[in-house]
Amino acid sequence: MSELGEKSNSVAEGLALSDTKAAPSTPAHPPTSPGGLHMREPFFLKLHSLPENDSDEEKVRREGTVSNPLSAPQYTQSSSLPSTDFKRQDTWFYIQESHRQRVESESEGVPPVTTSTEKTPLLPGKTESKTESFKRHDSDNGPDDCFAAWWANMATCCSAYTCKVADDTKSKLNTFKVVLISVALVFICVIFTVAPASDVHLSQFAVSADYGVSINLTSESLTPVLQVTVRGPFLNTDAAESPSWQNCTFYVRRLHANGSMQTVSDKWALAMRDEADIAGMITDELSLSHNFDIALDQSDSATYQLVVESSASYLASMLMSYANVMKPESVQVVYAAIILVGVYVLIIFELVHRTLAAMVGALASIAVLAYMRQRPTLATVMLWLDFETLGLLFGMMLIVAIFMETGFFDFVAVEAFKRAKGQVWPLITTLCIFAAVFSAFLDNVTTILLLVPVTIRLCEALNLDPKHVLIAEVIFSNIGGTATAIGDPPNVIIVSNAELTKKGVNFITFTMHMFIGSVIACVVAYGHLRLMYRRRRYLQFKDPPEIVEIEHEINIWRRTRESLVYGTRDAERIRLILKTKAAELEQLKVEKLAEMQKSIVVEEDFQTKLANLQEEYHIQNKSLLIKSCAVLGTVILLFFLEPLEALHLSLGWIAIMGSIVLLVLADKEEIESVIHKVEWTTLIFFAALFVLMKGMEKLGLLNFIGQQTADIITGVEGESRRLLVAIVLILWVSALASSFIDNIPFTTAMVSIIVQLADDPKVGVPIAPMVWALAFGACFGGNGTLIGASCNVVCAGLSEQRGYRLSFGEYFKVGFPMMIVSVTVAMVYLLVCHLVIGWNGPYL
């Protein structure tokens, strides 16, 4: 028998152990009215089909008496969960129940049981017996019972019609959504298919004051916009503002047949390094881009040339690429903004899964680039992926997946529950401190990967909704990662920039300035968190723990059934078994709800709950635990040592090597079970997000935001006022932008603009305050939305994998206000340090 067949048999044997109640069978003949005509079974009869093995419910069925009419149980004969409302009024319940009893007795042909002592206290003030009520109805058609029958039938018709209208409306809206998105996607695919290939031209040359270069442009494909990207020994400073530097100038000119020349574009001047500074320093070459608006004249047969001139005394080598673009940069920015807004509409309103939304946005950005004659090749798109981040996520997911099989996370959760004595806030405080401290010295993605399993187990033991605690951990992880230069990717980009390093921004100065502000932000954010969740019920599930557990199990069975492959007999059999199990759990959920309405739930005390947890959760595989701890400890140690130049390893390579070693030591016969636990949806989301953000960068959206910020700062008069505007503007623009776009490319674009502002003598703003404002904004801004930072997405993916789906709105309600609070604290901190104290240098 195949392995899949063995799995199906084991699943079938496990499911055979569960014993659930079968739904009562429906009557063989439809009920009839007193006149002998067949009548449709009312809707509420389907909701009140009662089993015969419960004493209280037997009394309801046989005698029409219930001890508590507001807590009467509700059952369903189908496997789907009915819409149940336990807060109905006594009058409405009496009308339904009396009509049900009458129709049921008449349809079954059973004479009513005459009881003079047991009444039907379904309506306050009613004292007549069930038999007397039926006799009165049969004899003189009393007004009360007639009204009950009429009202019940009317309610049945209205309820059925309302449900049908709601289902039809929902179905139509869903169809409209699918059609609309499909049409848009087809339109995108058509644009990408018919767009011509990119005509990017590469040219390598050397220029000096005595030697210039003129490149003829292809007149057949020439468009009004020419995009030029050049790499060479340039400074990130506008040469027009500093004419004393040696510079290189680019422009387009028209060459007429009579030999006359005319400049038909603006001139792009770049400041160049001194000859002594570029000797053997290829890594310091800077890559810059510019779009030339060309005044084309189609009436004559003139030749257009791209001219490169230099005032440098030495021969400078450079590499240049140029391509014709359909639309100017302002139009490209509009297209990029439309794509970004469309992606967020899909994610915010949950029209599709966020991974699919990112994939659609990535394809749309590539299609727009193709329309602009900047069509990238598939190899180029693959280079846009951040394989370091993907490798880190993949490796750590494998390590955590094997580590979970040891039962270590469950054991740690029980020990934490024991030491906190079952108190909620001591546990949440400990988890938040752990997330903040470890994220300061370790990658925050790794911190979240290790915290999520423990957090979910703890929350299940305390009857807390894990999503609220996970959001708090993510927020403090992002805040804590701001404290050091290695805690968050934007910090690494800032510290590793060569221009900033020359200006005194290194690991020590960065940590010295950022650590104090991060600690203050953590304290204020914790107070805000306590205020938001000041009552424990805000953290708890809305349903009782038993119902939550059943719903969680149903979700897991359904996800397991959907993950099975199609086309094999064994898989179909297992899928049928899992579907049956989910239906049985739905029935069990209804029964539990009915039981809880009739009984008082007594919560377990701390000692009893602790004993149950210790009995259920313990170390399951000590040998694998030792191996996993050794590998994970080595990986974390290498993470700390990664900045050392002696180690030629990146975080991605360390995680991948550690996962391979642990797979070998674990000696897994079925490696598919481990590979299946990798959150592939999250990895695909990151890959699509990298392509989407690179497309936004190519379309000029990030540079547009940065340039507009720089223009506002430059236009302010007065150095002190300009410093104030620079700190506030860079901080808030970075925070808001990082909430909705990836902070890595945005930080890269803003670093260049900050360096250019600092080197401009007319601006006169020190570089340190702008750098700290950028770091605080990019890191704290990641808390604003669910996709604002990498650890947010990782946490949401792991939570969904374990049955707790974290939506965009749920995160936004907590994360965005927390982002506002933390950024406000950072703004006050920066203004006090740099405007009041004047701490603008690297040290105190």
PDB file of C-alpha atoms in Angstrom, residues 81 543 547 550-551 554 584-594:
ATOM      1  CA  LEU A  81     -24.247  25.392  11.533  1.00  0.00           C
ATOM      2  CA  ASP A 543     -17.137  32.636  22.720  1.00  0.00           C
ATOM      3  CA  ILE A 547     -16.603  26.568  21.464  1.00  0.00           C
ATOM      4  CA  ILE A 550     -14.127  23.271  18.433  1.00  0.00           C
ATOM      5  CA  GLU A 551     -14.052  26.106  15.882  1.00  0.00           C
ATOM      6  CA  ILE A 554     -12.936  22.612  12.465  1.00  0.00           C
ATOM      7  CA  GLU A 584     -19.623  16.208  13.070  1.00  0.00           C
ATOM      8  CA  LEU A 585     -17.751  18.956  14.850  1.00  0.00           C
ATOM      9  CA  GLU A 586     -20.274  21.491  13.608  1.00  0.00           C
ATOM     10  CA  GLN A 587     -23.024  19.372  15.157  1.00  0.00           C
ATOM     11  CA  LEU A 588     -21.020  19.060  18.352  1.00  0.00           C
ATOM     12  CA  LYS A 589     -20.607  22.818  18.461  1.00  0.00           C
ATOM     13  CA  VAL A 590     -24.384  23.297  18.337  1.00  0.00           C
ATOM     14  CA  GLU A 591     -24.853  20.773  21.132  1.00  0.00           C
ATOM     15  CA  LYS A 592     -22.232  22.494  23.264  1.00  0.00           C
ATOM     16  CA  LEU A 593     -23.919  25.838  22.762  1.00  0.00           C
ATOM     17  CA  ALA A 594     -27.224  24.351  23.854  1.00  0.00           C
TER      18      ALA A 594
END
